[in-house]
């Protein structure tokens, strides 16, 4: 079934058999029939059955006795049945009334719960899957810590990380392919909520076993070696190249990819530079022995944001996950050098 929390959430998911059953039920429903049904009358019927007395029923319903008597007349007309018979022991229900009460009581209780009690999310018990759109560098940076925390707090909650191009994230959300997205893209729409989390910059990485230079990284050194470039649209240049052009120099891009995951392997084997979001730098330097420095020319910062559809504004599970992501990002940003 297509993505989206509603498709994965076991509280609402429909199997094919259940869907066929539901379709059959819906085809049997005649909207015109419901125009004859007044739920207030059914409440009177249930209370009258319990009290067996018009005056006492009126007291419980906070109605006048004439109003309850009028309701009983309408009920008799609706069901074409006497419903109650006056006796020395009170208003006794007919067998038909007993059948109606047995069928209606659980239905009315369920209706009351659905209408008046909005669904709640219990992370300790509820079983569901979140489809979260992100690029691979965000997955690398956030998901190990996010999943570890969720496994402790919400043992039956799963995450499906959906590779999402920042330029296509709006359509993914609008088509319910993802429940929410962590994105660097600026795109949004009137149907979506966008929450800025932080504004961050870039740093340049290299392997000192491949490139033997000392800090600070100069423009001359920067353009002397070839570069790896991440581009979601396959472009061989970025805003950095415009800054280099203004400085009267140019770099050579040897390799273009839409994935960050291969960069460490390439840097480890070849004399190349890679300019990446600053959030990745500490981990990669620690894991691979890389060196890093500020980009020696102007590189516009990027905005990291949460994006979700407005139809999830009141969904308790989505709000819970959004808060978990906010807290984690704030914590991880606080320790970045």
GROMACS .gro file of C-alpha atoms in nm:
model
  337
    1UNK     CA    1   0.000   0.000   0.000
    2UNK     CA    2   0.137   0.351  -0.073
    3UNK     CA    3   0.334   0.521   0.199
    4UNK     CA    4   0.216   0.744   0.479
    5UNK     CA    5   0.170   0.688   0.849
    6UNK     CA    6  -0.198   0.618   0.798
    7UNK     CA    7  -0.109   0.333   0.564
    8UNK     CA    8   0.137   0.181   0.810
    9UNK     CA    9  -0.040   0.251   1.136
   10UNK     CA   10  -0.198  -0.072   1.258
   11UNK     CA   11  -0.477   0.125   1.424
   12UNK     CA   12  -0.620   0.221   1.083
   13UNK     CA   13  -0.475  -0.005   0.818
   14UNK     CA   14  -0.725  -0.197   0.608
   15UNK     CA   15  -0.654  -0.539   0.469
   16UNK     CA   16  -0.791  -0.617   0.126
   17UNK     CA   17  -1.063  -0.834   0.280
   18UNK     CA   18  -1.163  -0.558   0.523
   19UNK     CA   19  -1.164  -0.304   0.243
   20UNK     CA   20  -1.398  -0.519   0.033
   21UNK     CA   21  -1.623  -0.563   0.335
   22UNK     CA   22  -1.627  -0.189   0.397
   23UNK     CA   23  -1.713  -0.116   0.034
   24UNK     CA   24  -2.004  -0.360   0.053
   25UNK     CA   25  -2.129  -0.192   0.369
   26UNK     CA   26  -2.101   0.154   0.217
   27UNK     CA   27  -2.303   0.049  -0.086
   28UNK     CA   28  -2.582  -0.061   0.148
   29UNK     CA   29  -2.599   0.277   0.319
   30UNK     CA   30  -2.872   0.502   0.187
   31UNK     CA   31  -2.809   0.864   0.295
   32UNK     CA   32  -3.180   0.937   0.264
   33UNK     CA   33  -3.254   0.682   0.536
   34UNK     CA   34  -3.035   0.872   0.781
   35UNK     CA   35  -3.240   1.185   0.735
   36UNK     CA   36  -3.514   1.002   0.930
   37UNK     CA   37  -3.284   0.922   1.222
   38UNK     CA   38  -3.243   1.165   1.510
   39UNK     CA   39  -2.969   1.056   1.751
   40UNK     CA   40  -3.133   1.256   2.028
   41UNK     CA   41  -3.437   1.030   1.996
   42UNK     CA   42  -3.221   0.723   2.038
   43UNK     CA   43  -3.077   0.871   2.357
   44UNK     CA   44  -3.433   0.921   2.485
   45UNK     CA   45  -3.510   0.560   2.397
   46UNK     CA   46  -3.212   0.428   2.595
   47UNK     CA   47  -3.280   0.646   2.901
   48UNK     CA   48  -3.650   0.563   2.893
   49UNK     CA   49  -3.563   0.192   2.883
   50UNK     CA   50  -3.345   0.236   3.191
   51UNK     CA   51  -3.591   0.449   3.391
   52UNK     CA   52  -3.928   0.304   3.279
   53UNK     CA   53  -4.078   0.639   3.382
   54UNK     CA   54  -4.135   0.952   3.172
   55UNK     CA   55  -4.083   1.195   3.462
   56UNK     CA   56  -3.758   1.034   3.575
   57UNK     CA   57  -3.633   1.009   3.217
   58UNK     CA   58  -3.709   1.379   3.166
   59UNK     CA   59  -3.511   1.462   3.482
   60UNK     CA   60  -3.204   1.269   3.364
   61UNK     CA   61  -3.222   1.425   3.019
   62UNK     CA   62  -3.275   1.777   3.157
   63UNK     CA   63  -3.592   1.803   2.952
   64UNK     CA   64  -3.952   1.874   3.031
   65UNK     CA   65  -4.197   1.585   3.056
   66UNK     CA   66  -4.388   1.707   2.746
   67UNK     CA   67  -4.064   1.700   2.543
   68UNK     CA   68  -3.995   1.338   2.641
   69UNK     CA   69  -4.355   1.240   2.561
   70UNK     CA   70  -4.318   1.406   2.220
   71UNK     CA   71  -3.993   1.220   2.162
   72UNK     CA   72  -4.163   0.890   2.244
   73UNK     CA   73  -4.434   0.964   1.989
   74UNK     CA   74  -4.168   1.029   1.723
   75UNK     CA   75  -3.986   0.710   1.819
   76UNK     CA   76  -4.305   0.505   1.783
   77UNK     CA   77  -4.356   0.658   1.440
   78UNK     CA   78  -3.996   0.596   1.336
   79UNK     CA   79  -3.998   0.229   1.438
   80UNK     CA   80  -4.370   0.171   1.375
   81UNK     CA   81  -4.381   0.008   1.715
   82UNK     CA   82  -4.540   0.086   2.052
   83UNK     CA   83  -4.198   0.049   2.221
   84UNK     CA   84  -4.333   0.098   2.576
   85UNK     CA   85  -4.661  -0.014   2.734
   86UNK     CA   86  -4.800   0.160   3.043
   87UNK     CA   87  -4.846  -0.084   3.333
   88UNK     CA   88  -4.881  -0.066   3.711
   89UNK     CA   89  -4.504  -0.122   3.730
   90UNK     CA   90  -4.422   0.164   3.493
   91UNK     CA   91  -4.355   0.194   3.121
   92UNK     CA   92  -4.259  -0.160   3.026
   93UNK     CA   93  -4.054  -0.212   2.706
   94UNK     CA   94  -4.182  -0.439   2.434
   95UNK     CA   95  -3.967  -0.727   2.308
   96UNK     CA   96  -3.883  -0.513   2.002
   97UNK     CA   97  -3.758  -0.236   2.232
   98UNK     CA   98  -3.534  -0.484   2.415
   99UNK     CA   99  -3.385  -0.594   2.084
  100UNK     CA  100  -3.325  -0.232   1.984
  101UNK     CA  101  -3.157  -0.149   2.315
  102UNK     CA  102  -2.929  -0.452   2.291
  103UNK     CA  103  -2.816  -0.343   1.944
  104UNK     CA  104  -2.807   0.034   1.997
  105UNK     CA  105  -2.631   0.061   2.334
  106UNK     CA  106  -2.284  -0.052   2.218
  107UNK     CA  107  -2.321   0.148   1.895
  108UNK     CA  108  -2.407   0.466   2.083
  109UNK     CA  109  -2.120   0.411   2.326
  110UNK     CA  110  -1.881   0.365   2.034
  111UNK     CA  111  -2.017   0.673   1.860
  112UNK     CA  112  -1.971   0.877   2.176
  113UNK     CA  113  -1.610   0.759   2.205
  114UNK     CA  114  -1.533   0.838   1.840
  115UNK     CA  115  -1.691   1.184   1.845
  116UNK     CA  116  -1.596   1.308   2.192
  117UNK     CA  117  -1.269   1.127   2.264
  118UNK     CA  118  -0.999   1.212   2.007
  119UNK     CA  119  -0.749   0.933   1.946
  120UNK     CA  120  -0.444   0.943   2.169
  121UNK     CA  121  -0.094   0.818   2.106
  122UNK     CA  122   0.077   0.596   2.361
  123UNK     CA  123   0.442   0.548   2.258
  124UNK     CA  124   0.483   0.260   2.502
  125UNK     CA  125   0.205   0.053   2.343
  126UNK     CA  126   0.102   0.180   2.001
  127UNK     CA  127   0.242   0.006   1.695
  128UNK     CA  128   0.300   0.219   1.386
  129UNK     CA  129   0.557   0.317   1.126
  130UNK     CA  130   0.665   0.668   1.033
  131UNK     CA  131   0.776   0.738   0.677
  132UNK     CA  132   1.026   1.024   0.708
  133UNK     CA  133   1.166   1.190   0.397
  134UNK     CA  134   1.533   1.293   0.407
  135UNK     CA  135   1.856   1.297   0.212
  136UNK     CA  136   2.124   1.043   0.295
  137UNK     CA  137   2.347   1.286   0.488
  138UNK     CA  138   2.058   1.372   0.722
  139UNK     CA  139   1.992   1.001   0.768
  140UNK     CA  140   2.359   0.947   0.852
  141UNK     CA  141   2.362   1.238   1.096
  142UNK     CA  142   2.032   1.187   1.277
  143UNK     CA  143   1.882   0.843   1.239
  144UNK     CA  144   2.117   0.630   1.453
  145UNK     CA  145   2.049   0.849   1.756
  146UNK     CA  146   1.679   0.895   1.678
  147UNK     CA  147   1.618   0.524   1.634
  148UNK     CA  148   1.812   0.439   1.950
  149UNK     CA  149   1.595   0.676   2.152
  150UNK     CA  150   1.272   0.551   1.999
  151UNK     CA  151   1.364   0.188   2.064
  152UNK     CA  152   1.391   0.274   2.433
  153UNK     CA  153   1.077   0.485   2.457
  154UNK     CA  154   0.848   0.338   2.190
  155UNK     CA  155   0.931  -0.032   2.138
  156UNK     CA  156   0.670  -0.086   1.865
  157UNK     CA  157   0.735   0.231   1.664
  158UNK     CA  158   0.938   0.190   1.345
  159UNK     CA  159   1.094   0.438   1.103
  160UNK     CA  160   1.109   0.409   0.727
  161UNK     CA  161   1.371   0.653   0.598
  162UNK     CA  162   1.257   0.756   0.251
  163UNK     CA  163   1.526   0.901   0.025
  164UNK     CA  164   1.378   1.237  -0.071
  165UNK     CA  165   1.519   1.490  -0.314
  166UNK     CA  166   1.482   1.836  -0.151
  167UNK     CA  167   1.342   1.961  -0.481
  168UNK     CA  168   1.067   1.698  -0.479
  169UNK     CA  169   0.978   1.683  -0.112
  170UNK     CA  170   0.664   1.896  -0.147
  171UNK     CA  171   0.501   1.655  -0.390
  172UNK     CA  172   0.605   1.359  -0.171
  173UNK     CA  173   0.423   1.513   0.125
  174UNK     CA  174   0.119   1.620  -0.074
  175UNK     CA  175   0.088   1.270  -0.221
  176UNK     CA  176   0.122   1.114   0.127
  177UNK     CA  177   0.437   0.926   0.029
  178UNK     CA  178   0.600   1.052   0.348
  179UNK     CA  179   0.449   1.165   0.678
  180UNK     CA  180   0.702   1.439   0.738
  181UNK     CA  181   1.038   1.547   0.604
  182UNK     CA  182   1.366   1.686   0.732
  183UNK     CA  183   1.488   1.894   0.442
  184UNK     CA  184   1.728   2.160   0.320
  185UNK     CA  185   1.500   2.258   0.036
  186UNK     CA  186   1.322   2.595   0.039
  187UNK     CA  187   1.009   2.468  -0.132
  188UNK     CA  188   0.675   2.463   0.045
  189UNK     CA  189   0.306   2.503  -0.035
  190UNK     CA  190  -0.009   2.633   0.128
  191UNK     CA  191  -0.099   2.277   0.231
  192UNK     CA  192   0.224   2.226   0.427
  193UNK     CA  193   0.374   2.344   0.753
  194UNK     CA  194   0.737   2.450   0.744
  195UNK     CA  195   0.940   2.496   1.062
  196UNK     CA  196   1.295   2.627   1.043
  197UNK     CA  197   1.526   2.434   1.275
  198UNK     CA  198   1.862   2.597   1.209
  199UNK     CA  199   2.077   2.775   0.956
  200UNK     CA  200   2.412   2.604   0.902
  201UNK     CA  201   2.716   2.618   0.681
  202UNK     CA  202   2.964   2.394   0.504
  203UNK     CA  203   3.318   2.275   0.561
  204UNK     CA  204   3.573   2.124   0.328
  205UNK     CA  205   3.714   1.776   0.400
  206UNK     CA  206   4.020   1.593   0.277
  207UNK     CA  207   4.235   1.296   0.374
  208UNK     CA  208   4.578   1.411   0.498
  209UNK     CA  209   4.726   1.086   0.363
  210UNK     CA  210   4.618   1.196   0.016
  211UNK     CA  211   4.658   1.574   0.040
  212UNK     CA  212   4.945   1.705   0.250
  213UNK     CA  213   4.858   2.063   0.340
  214UNK     CA  214   4.840   2.269   0.656
  215UNK     CA  215   4.558   2.488   0.775
  216UNK     CA  216   4.419   2.736   0.697
  217UNK     CA  217   4.309   2.609   0.360
  218UNK     CA  218   4.390   2.867   0.091
  219UNK     CA  219   4.204   2.939  -0.229
  220UNK     CA  220   4.511   2.835  -0.430
  221UNK     CA  221   4.522   2.496  -0.256
  222UNK     CA  222   4.146   2.465  -0.286
  223UNK     CA  223   4.150   2.491  -0.666
  224UNK     CA  224   4.475   2.298  -0.709
  225UNK     CA  225   4.307   1.968  -0.623
  226UNK     CA  226   3.998   1.819  -0.780
  227UNK     CA  227   3.659   1.804  -0.610
  228UNK     CA  228   3.365   1.579  -0.535
  229UNK     CA  229   3.026   1.745  -0.571
  230UNK     CA  230   2.684   1.649  -0.441
  231UNK     CA  231   2.403   1.769  -0.665
  232UNK     CA  232   2.045   1.645  -0.652
  233UNK     CA  233   1.986   1.775  -1.003
  234UNK     CA  234   2.307   1.646  -1.159
  235UNK     CA  235   2.460   1.993  -1.199
  236UNK     CA  236   2.840   2.013  -1.219
  237UNK     CA  237   2.855   2.353  -1.048
  238UNK     CA  238   2.717   2.513  -0.733
  239UNK     CA  239   2.703   2.854  -0.569
  240UNK     CA  240   3.063   2.801  -0.467
  241UNK     CA  241   3.175   2.812  -0.829
  242UNK     CA  242   3.020   3.156  -0.868
  243UNK     CA  243   3.228   3.276  -0.572
  244UNK     CA  244   3.542   3.121  -0.723
  245UNK     CA  245   3.470   3.291  -1.052
  246UNK     CA  246   3.447   3.628  -0.880
  247UNK     CA  247   3.789   3.555  -0.728
  248UNK     CA  248   3.926   3.487  -1.076
  249UNK     CA  249   3.979   3.113  -1.028
  250UNK     CA  250   3.793   2.789  -1.099
  251UNK     CA  251   3.791   2.437  -0.961
  252UNK     CA  252   3.758   2.107  -1.143
  253UNK     CA  253   3.481   1.876  -1.034
  254UNK     CA  254   3.590   1.517  -1.092
  255UNK     CA  255   3.277   1.339  -0.966
  256UNK     CA  256   2.909   1.435  -0.922
  257UNK     CA  257   2.660   1.232  -0.720
  258UNK     CA  258   2.330   1.277  -0.542
  259UNK     CA  259   2.452   1.063  -0.249
  260UNK     CA  260   2.689   1.159   0.031
  261UNK     CA  261   2.755   0.802   0.141
  262UNK     CA  262   3.032   0.734  -0.112
  263UNK     CA  263   3.235   1.046  -0.034
  264UNK     CA  264   3.441   0.907   0.259
  265UNK     CA  265   3.553   0.606   0.053
  266UNK     CA  266   3.665   0.829  -0.234
  267UNK     CA  267   3.841   1.079  -0.010
  268UNK     CA  268   4.030   0.792   0.154
  269UNK     CA  269   4.164   0.671  -0.179
  270UNK     CA  270   4.224   0.984  -0.388
  271UNK     CA  271   4.357   1.340  -0.350
  272UNK     CA  272   4.019   1.510  -0.359
  273UNK     CA  273   3.827   1.774  -0.168
  274UNK     CA  274   3.463   1.739  -0.063
  275UNK     CA  275   3.260   2.029   0.075
  276UNK     CA  276   2.980   1.898   0.297
  277UNK     CA  277   2.729   2.018   0.559
  278UNK     CA  278   2.914   2.100   0.878
  279UNK     CA  279   2.707   1.845   1.075
  280UNK     CA  280   2.893   1.557   0.909
  281UNK     CA  281   3.246   1.683   0.969
  282UNK     CA  282   3.320   1.577   1.326
  283UNK     CA  283   3.199   1.220   1.276
  284UNK     CA  284   3.382   1.175   0.948
  285UNK     CA  285   3.706   1.321   1.084
  286UNK     CA  286   3.684   1.089   1.382
  287UNK     CA  287   3.592   0.779   1.179
  288UNK     CA  288   3.820   0.826   0.879
  289UNK     CA  289   4.103   1.046   1.006
  290UNK     CA  290   4.010   1.335   0.775
  291UNK     CA  291   4.108   1.698   0.812
  292UNK     CA  292   3.860   1.982   0.772
  293UNK     CA  293   3.857   2.358   0.742
  294UNK     CA  294   3.629   2.644   0.651
  295UNK     CA  295   3.556   2.685   0.283
  296UNK     CA  296   3.810   2.948   0.162
  297UNK     CA  297   3.549   3.132  -0.050
  298UNK     CA  298   3.197   3.245   0.023
  299UNK     CA  299   2.952   2.956   0.042
  300UNK     CA  300   2.588   3.046   0.118
  301UNK     CA  301   2.451   2.870   0.428
  302UNK     CA  302   2.157   2.635   0.408
  303UNK     CA  303   1.840   2.612   0.614
  304UNK     CA  304   1.741   2.287   0.780
  305UNK     CA  305   1.365   2.259   0.828
  306UNK     CA  306   1.083   2.028   0.922
  307UNK     CA  307   0.802   1.994   0.671
  308UNK     CA  308   0.468   1.823   0.723
  309UNK     CA  309   0.113   1.837   0.588
  310UNK     CA  310  -0.141   2.055   0.766
  311UNK     CA  311  -0.377   1.758   0.793
  312UNK     CA  312  -0.142   1.616   1.059
  313UNK     CA  313  -0.154   1.923   1.284
  314UNK     CA  314  -0.375   1.747   1.537
  315UNK     CA  315  -0.233   1.396   1.495
  316UNK     CA  316  -0.083   1.302   1.831
  317UNK     CA  317   0.166   1.054   1.686
  318UNK     CA  318   0.301   1.301   1.430
  319UNK     CA  319   0.333   1.574   1.693
  320UNK     CA  320   0.524   1.332   1.914
  321UNK     CA  321   0.769   1.245   1.637
  322UNK     CA  322   0.818   1.609   1.538
  323UNK     CA  323   0.907   1.690   1.896
  324UNK     CA  324   1.155   1.401   1.914
  325UNK     CA  325   1.330   1.529   1.601
  326UNK     CA  326   1.340   1.887   1.732
  327UNK     CA  327   1.493   1.777   2.060
  328UNK     CA  328   1.754   1.557   1.893
  329UNK     CA  329   1.864   1.821   1.642
  330UNK     CA  330   1.896   2.084   1.915
  331UNK     CA  331   2.109   1.844   2.120
  332UNK     CA  332   2.336   1.750   1.830
  333UNK     CA  333   2.382   2.111   1.718
  334UNK     CA  334   2.488   2.210   2.070
  335UNK     CA  335   2.804   1.996   2.050
  336UNK     CA  336   2.918   2.086   1.698
  337UNK     CA  337   3.243   2.279   1.696
   0.00000   0.00000   0.00000
